[in-house]
Coordinates of C-alpha atoms in Angstrom, one line a residue:
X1 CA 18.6 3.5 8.0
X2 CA 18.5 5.8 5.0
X3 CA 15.3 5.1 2.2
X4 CA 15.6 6.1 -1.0
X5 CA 13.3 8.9 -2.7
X6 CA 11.7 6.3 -4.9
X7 CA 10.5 4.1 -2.0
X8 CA 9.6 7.1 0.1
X9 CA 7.3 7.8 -2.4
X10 CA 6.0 4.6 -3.1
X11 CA 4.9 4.3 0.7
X12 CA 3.0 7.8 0.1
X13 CA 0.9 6.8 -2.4
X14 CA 0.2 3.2 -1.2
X15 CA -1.3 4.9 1.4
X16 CA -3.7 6.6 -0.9
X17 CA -7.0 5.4 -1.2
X18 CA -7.4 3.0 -4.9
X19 CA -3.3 3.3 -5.2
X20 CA -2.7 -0.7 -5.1
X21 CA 0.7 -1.8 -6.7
X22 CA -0.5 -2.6 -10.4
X23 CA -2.0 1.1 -10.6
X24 CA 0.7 3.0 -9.1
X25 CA 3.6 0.9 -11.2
X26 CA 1.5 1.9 -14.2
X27 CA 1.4 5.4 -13.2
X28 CA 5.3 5.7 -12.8
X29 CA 5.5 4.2 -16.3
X30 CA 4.4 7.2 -18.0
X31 CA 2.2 9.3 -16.3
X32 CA 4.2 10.2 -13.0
X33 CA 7.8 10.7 -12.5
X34 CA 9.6 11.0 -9.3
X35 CA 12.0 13.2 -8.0
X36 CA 15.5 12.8 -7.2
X37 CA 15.2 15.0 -4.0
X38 CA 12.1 15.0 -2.0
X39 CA 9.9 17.4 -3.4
X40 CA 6.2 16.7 -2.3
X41 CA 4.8 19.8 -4.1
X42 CA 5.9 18.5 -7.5
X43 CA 4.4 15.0 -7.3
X44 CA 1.0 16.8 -5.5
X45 CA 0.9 19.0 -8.5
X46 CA 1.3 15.6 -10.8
X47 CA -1.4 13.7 -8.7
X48 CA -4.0 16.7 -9.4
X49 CA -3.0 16.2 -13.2
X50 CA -3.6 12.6 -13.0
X51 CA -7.2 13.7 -11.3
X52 CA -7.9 15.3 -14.5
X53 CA -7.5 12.3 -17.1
X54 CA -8.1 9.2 -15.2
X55 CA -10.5 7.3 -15.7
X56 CA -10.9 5.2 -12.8
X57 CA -13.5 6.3 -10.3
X58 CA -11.8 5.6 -7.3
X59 CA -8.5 7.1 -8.1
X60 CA -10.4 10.3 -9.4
X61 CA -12.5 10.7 -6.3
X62 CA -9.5 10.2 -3.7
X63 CA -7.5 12.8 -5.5
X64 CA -10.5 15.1 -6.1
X65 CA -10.7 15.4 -2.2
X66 CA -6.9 15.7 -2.1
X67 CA -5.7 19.3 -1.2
X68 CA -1.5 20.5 -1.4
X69 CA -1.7 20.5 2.9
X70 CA -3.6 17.4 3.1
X71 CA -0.8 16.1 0.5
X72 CA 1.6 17.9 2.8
X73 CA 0.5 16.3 5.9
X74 CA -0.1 12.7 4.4
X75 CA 4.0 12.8 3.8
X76 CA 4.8 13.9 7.0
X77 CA 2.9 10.6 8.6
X78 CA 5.0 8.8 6.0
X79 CA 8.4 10.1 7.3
X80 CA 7.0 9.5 11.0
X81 CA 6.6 5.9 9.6
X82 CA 9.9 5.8 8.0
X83 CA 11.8 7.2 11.1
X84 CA 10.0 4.5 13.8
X85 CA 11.3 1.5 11.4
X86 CA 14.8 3.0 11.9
X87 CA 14.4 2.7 15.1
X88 CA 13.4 -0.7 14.9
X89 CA 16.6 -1.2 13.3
X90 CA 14.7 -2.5 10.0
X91 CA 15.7 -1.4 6.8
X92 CA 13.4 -0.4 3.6
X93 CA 14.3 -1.7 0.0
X94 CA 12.2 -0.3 -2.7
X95 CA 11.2 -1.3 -5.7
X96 CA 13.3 0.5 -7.8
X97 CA 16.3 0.8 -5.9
X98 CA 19.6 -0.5 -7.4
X99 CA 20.0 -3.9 -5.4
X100 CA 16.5 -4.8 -5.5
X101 CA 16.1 -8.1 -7.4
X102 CA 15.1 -8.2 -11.2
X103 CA 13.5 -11.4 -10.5
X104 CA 11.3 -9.8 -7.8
X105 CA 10.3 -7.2 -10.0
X106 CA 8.6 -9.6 -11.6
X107 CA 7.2 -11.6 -8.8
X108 CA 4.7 -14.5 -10.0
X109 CA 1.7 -15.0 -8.8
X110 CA 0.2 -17.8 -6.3
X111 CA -3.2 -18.8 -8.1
X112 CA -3.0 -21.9 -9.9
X113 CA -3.0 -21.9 -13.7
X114 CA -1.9 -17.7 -14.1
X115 CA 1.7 -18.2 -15.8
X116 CA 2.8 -15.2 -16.7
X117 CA 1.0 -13.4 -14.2
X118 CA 2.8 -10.9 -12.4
X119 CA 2.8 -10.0 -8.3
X120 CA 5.9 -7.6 -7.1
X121 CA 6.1 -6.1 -3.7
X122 CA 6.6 -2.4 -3.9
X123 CA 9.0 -3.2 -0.9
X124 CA 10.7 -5.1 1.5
X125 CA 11.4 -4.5 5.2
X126 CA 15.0 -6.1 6.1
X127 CA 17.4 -6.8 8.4
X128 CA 20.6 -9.0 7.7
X129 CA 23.0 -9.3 5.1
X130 CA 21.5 -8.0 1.3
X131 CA 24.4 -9.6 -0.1
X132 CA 22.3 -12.5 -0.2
X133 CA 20.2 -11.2 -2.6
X134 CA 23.3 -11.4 -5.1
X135 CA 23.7 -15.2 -5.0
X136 CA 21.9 -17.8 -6.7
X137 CA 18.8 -19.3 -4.8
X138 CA 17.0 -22.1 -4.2
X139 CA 13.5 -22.3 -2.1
X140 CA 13.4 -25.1 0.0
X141 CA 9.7 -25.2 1.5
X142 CA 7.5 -28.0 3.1
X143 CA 4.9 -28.7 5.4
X144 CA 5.2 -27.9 9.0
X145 CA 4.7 -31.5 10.4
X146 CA 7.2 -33.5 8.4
X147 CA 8.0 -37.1 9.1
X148 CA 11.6 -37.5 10.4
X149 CA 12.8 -38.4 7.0
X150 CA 11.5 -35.4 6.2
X151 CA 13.1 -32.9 8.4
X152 CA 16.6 -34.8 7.4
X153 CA 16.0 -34.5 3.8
X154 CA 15.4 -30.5 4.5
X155 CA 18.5 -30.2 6.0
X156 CA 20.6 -32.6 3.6
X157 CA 19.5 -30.6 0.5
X158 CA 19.6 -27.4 2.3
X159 CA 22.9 -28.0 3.3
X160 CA 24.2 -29.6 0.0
X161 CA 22.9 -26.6 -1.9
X162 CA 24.4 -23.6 0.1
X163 CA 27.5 -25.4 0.4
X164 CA 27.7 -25.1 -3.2
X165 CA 26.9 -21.1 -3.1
X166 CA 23.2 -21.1 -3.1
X167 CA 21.2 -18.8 -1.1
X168 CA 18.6 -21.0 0.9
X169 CA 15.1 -19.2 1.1
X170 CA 12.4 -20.2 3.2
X171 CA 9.9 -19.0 5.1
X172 CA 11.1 -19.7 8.8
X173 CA 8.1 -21.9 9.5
X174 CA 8.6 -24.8 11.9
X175 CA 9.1 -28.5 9.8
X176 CA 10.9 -28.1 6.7
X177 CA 11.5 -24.4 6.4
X178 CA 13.5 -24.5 9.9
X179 CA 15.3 -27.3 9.2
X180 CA 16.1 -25.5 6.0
X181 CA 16.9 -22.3 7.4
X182 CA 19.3 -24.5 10.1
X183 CA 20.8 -26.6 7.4
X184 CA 22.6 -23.7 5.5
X185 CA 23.3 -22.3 8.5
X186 CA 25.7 -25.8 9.5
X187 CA 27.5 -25.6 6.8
X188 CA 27.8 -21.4 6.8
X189 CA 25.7 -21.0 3.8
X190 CA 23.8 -18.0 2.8
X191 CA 20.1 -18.3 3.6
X192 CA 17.2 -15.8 2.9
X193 CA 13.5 -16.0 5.6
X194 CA 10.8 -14.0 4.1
X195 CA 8.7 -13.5 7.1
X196 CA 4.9 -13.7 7.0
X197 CA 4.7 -10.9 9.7
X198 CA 6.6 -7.9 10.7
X199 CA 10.0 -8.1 12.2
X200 CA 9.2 -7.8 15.6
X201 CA 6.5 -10.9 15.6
X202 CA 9.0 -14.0 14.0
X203 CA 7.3 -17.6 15.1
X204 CA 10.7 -18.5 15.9
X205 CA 12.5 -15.7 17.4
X206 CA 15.9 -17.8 18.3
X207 CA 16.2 -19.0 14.5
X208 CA 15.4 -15.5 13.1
X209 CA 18.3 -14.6 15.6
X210 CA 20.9 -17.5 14.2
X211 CA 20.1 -16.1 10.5
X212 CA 20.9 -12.8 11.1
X213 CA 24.4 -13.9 13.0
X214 CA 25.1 -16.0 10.5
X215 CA 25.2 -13.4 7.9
X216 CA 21.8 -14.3 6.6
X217 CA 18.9 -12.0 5.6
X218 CA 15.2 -11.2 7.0
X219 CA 12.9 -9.8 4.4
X220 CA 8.7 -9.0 5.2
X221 CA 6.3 -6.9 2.9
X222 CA 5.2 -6.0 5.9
X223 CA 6.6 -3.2 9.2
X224 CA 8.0 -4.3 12.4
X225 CA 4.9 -4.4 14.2
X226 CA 2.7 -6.3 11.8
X227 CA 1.4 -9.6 13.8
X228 CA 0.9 -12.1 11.3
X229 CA -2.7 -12.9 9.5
X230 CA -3.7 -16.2 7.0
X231 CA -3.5 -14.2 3.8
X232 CA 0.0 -12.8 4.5
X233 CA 1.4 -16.8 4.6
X234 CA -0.3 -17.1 1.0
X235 CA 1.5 -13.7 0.1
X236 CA 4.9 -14.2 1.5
X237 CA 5.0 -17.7 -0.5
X238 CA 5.0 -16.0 -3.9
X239 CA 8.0 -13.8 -2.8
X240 CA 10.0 -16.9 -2.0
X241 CA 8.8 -18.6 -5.2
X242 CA 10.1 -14.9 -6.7
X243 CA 13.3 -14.6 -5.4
X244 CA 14.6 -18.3 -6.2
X245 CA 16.3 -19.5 -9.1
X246 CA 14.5 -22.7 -8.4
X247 CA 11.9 -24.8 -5.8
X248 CA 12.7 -27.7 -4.0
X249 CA 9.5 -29.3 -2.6
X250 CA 10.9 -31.4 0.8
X251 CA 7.0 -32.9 1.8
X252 CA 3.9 -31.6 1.1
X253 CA -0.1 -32.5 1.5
X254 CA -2.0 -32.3 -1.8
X255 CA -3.7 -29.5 -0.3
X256 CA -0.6 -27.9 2.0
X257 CA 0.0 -24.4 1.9
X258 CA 3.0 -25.2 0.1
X259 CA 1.6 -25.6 -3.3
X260 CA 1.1 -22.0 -2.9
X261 CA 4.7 -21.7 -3.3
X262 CA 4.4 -24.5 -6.0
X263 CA 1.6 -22.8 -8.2
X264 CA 4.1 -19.5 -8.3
X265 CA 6.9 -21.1 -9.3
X266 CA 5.0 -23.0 -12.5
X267 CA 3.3 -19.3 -13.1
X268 CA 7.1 -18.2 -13.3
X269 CA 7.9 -21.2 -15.4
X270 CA 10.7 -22.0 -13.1
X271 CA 12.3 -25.1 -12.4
X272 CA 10.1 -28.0 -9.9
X273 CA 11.9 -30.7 -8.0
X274 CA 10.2 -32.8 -5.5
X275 CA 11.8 -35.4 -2.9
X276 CA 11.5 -38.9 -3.1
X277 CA 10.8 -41.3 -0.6
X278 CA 11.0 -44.9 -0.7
X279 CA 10.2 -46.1 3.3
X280 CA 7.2 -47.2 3.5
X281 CA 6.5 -44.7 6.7
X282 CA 6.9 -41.4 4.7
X283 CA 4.5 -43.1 1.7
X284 CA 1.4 -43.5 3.7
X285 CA 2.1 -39.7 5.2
X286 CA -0.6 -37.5 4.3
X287 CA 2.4 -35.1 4.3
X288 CA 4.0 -36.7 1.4
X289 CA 0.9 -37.1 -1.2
X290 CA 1.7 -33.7 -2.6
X291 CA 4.6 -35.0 -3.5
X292 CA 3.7 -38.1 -5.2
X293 CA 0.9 -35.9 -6.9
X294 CA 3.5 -33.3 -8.0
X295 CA 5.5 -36.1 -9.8
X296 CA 2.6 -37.7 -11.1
X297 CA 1.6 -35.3 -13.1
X298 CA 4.5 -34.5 -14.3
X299 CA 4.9 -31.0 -13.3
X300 CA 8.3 -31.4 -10.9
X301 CA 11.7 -33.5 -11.5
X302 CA 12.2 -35.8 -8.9
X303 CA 15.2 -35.2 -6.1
X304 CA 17.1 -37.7 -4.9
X305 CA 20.4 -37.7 -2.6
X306 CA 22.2 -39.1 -5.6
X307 CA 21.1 -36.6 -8.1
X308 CA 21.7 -33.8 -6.3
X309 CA 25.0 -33.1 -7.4
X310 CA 23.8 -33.4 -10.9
X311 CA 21.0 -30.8 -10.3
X312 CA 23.3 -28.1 -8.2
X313 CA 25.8 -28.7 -11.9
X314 CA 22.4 -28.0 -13.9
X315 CA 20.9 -24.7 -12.0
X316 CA 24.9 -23.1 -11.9
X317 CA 24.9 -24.2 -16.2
X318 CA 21.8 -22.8 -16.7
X319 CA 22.4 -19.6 -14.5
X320 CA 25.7 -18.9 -16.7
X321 CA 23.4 -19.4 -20.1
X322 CA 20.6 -17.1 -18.9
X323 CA 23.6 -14.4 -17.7
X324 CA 24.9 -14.5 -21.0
X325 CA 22.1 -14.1 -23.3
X326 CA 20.6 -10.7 -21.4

């Protein structure tokens, strides 16, 4: 699969020592500009001027140590990179590349309490069906033990909301995001997995299968061979957060991973809404005092099976009003 100049680039100097995303996307908004054909000499020579003026000690003492065939050789490990995800069959989408998301761009962050506080990727690996990317999205997330009202509320919404043109993103966990993922998928929707872990380690390779031959999409930060760490599941639940016009909340602890997912969606100051359960088995669920916390506080709109048509009417009227005011 074919990567663009940009991203190539943006791999290369990842991979430099004090080049983490914030510095680098400042860098290429001034100081260094990119090439449209691959020309490693010209960005060496603009790295060595960058030596000269910054002032941040780590930057300046990498590149101080940084020689043209040490440049050289650092790009060719790059390409050798590049070439083994093709194999993989895996795909690269760079941050500035065409169909990259806007909304992406400016990814929110997971840490309570930061609105406005910005997280991008500086990639995505993929595989599937980047048409996705184009429709309007809802994240449907929850807790990996739901009760059973739980896993049927995942797949109700889920299915309700892609049948209605929404691109279902999860995060191919078992619980709720499964039965999300496997709810759009009943009713032929569009739904995005953002993986926590390269493409070659999915928790649940047969559903990671079904997405991908149901014209769905895979997306990681992270190459095929990446087994999957803790951090990465707080990571990857800003990028969901990021790509959706909207969270749905199906069940979650107070403490549950998925406020992570919550936290960046208020940060992006992004629509809430939280399920509601009335049977007195899904109210004394640890799994569902998130939920009731969520709502007390105010900070999500509840979801019900009868307002749900109301709320699919309400994202697609406020999608056409933010489309025509840009």
């Amino acid at each position: 699969m074919t990567v663009s100049v940009s991203t190539f680039y943006l791999q290369a100097l990842r991979r430099l020592p004090g080049m983490g995303p914030v510095t680098i996307l400042g860098f290429l908004s001034g100081e260094l500009t990119l090439p449209n054909a691959l020309d490693h000499e010209a960005v060496f020579t603009q790295l060595k001027a960058i030596e000269r003026f910054t002032t941040k000690k780590r930057i300046k003492s990498a590149l101080e140590t940084l020689t043209l065939d040490g440049w050289l050789s650092h790009c060719t490990d790059v390409q050798n990179h590049l070439d083994a995800v093709s194999r993989a069959n895996v795909g690269i989408l760079g941050y500035f590349d065409e169909v990259f998301p806007e909304r992406l761009r400016h990814c929110p962050a997971t840490t309570e309490g930061q609105t406005g506080k910005e997280d991008p990727p500086l990639w995505l690996y993929y595989q599937g069906n980047l048409d996705c990317l184009q429709a309007p999205a809802l994240a449907v997330i929850g807790s990996r033990e739901p009760t059973e009202n739980g896993q049927k509320a995942a797949t109700f919404f889920a299915s309700r909301f892609a049948e209605s043109g929404f691109n279902i993103v999860s995060g191919l966990a078992a619980g709720c995001d499964a039965a999300a993922h496997r709810g759009a998928l009943a009713v032929k929707g569009l739904t995005t997995a953002f993986l926590a872990f390269g493409h070659n380690h999915p928790l649940d390779a047969e559903l990671a299968q079904a997405i991908l031959e149901g014209n769905g999409l895979l997306l990681s930060e992270y190459p095929p061979h990446v087994q999957n760490e803790p951090y990465m599941f707080v990571k990857r639940d800003r990028l969901q957060a990021g790509l959706a016009h909207a969270t749905l909340v199906i069940q979650t602890k107070v403490d549950g991973g998925t406020m992570h997912a919550v936290h960046a969606t208020q940060n992006a100051r992004k629509p809430l809404y939280v399920v509601v359960y009335r049977q007195s088995a899904d109210l004394v669920s640890p799994t569902v005092a998130g939920n009731q916390l969520l709502l007390d506080a105010g900070y999500a709109q509840p979801m019900g099976s009868n307002s749900v048509d109301f709320t699919v009417d309400e994202l697609l009227v406020r999608l056409r009003n933010d489309a025509t005011t840009r």
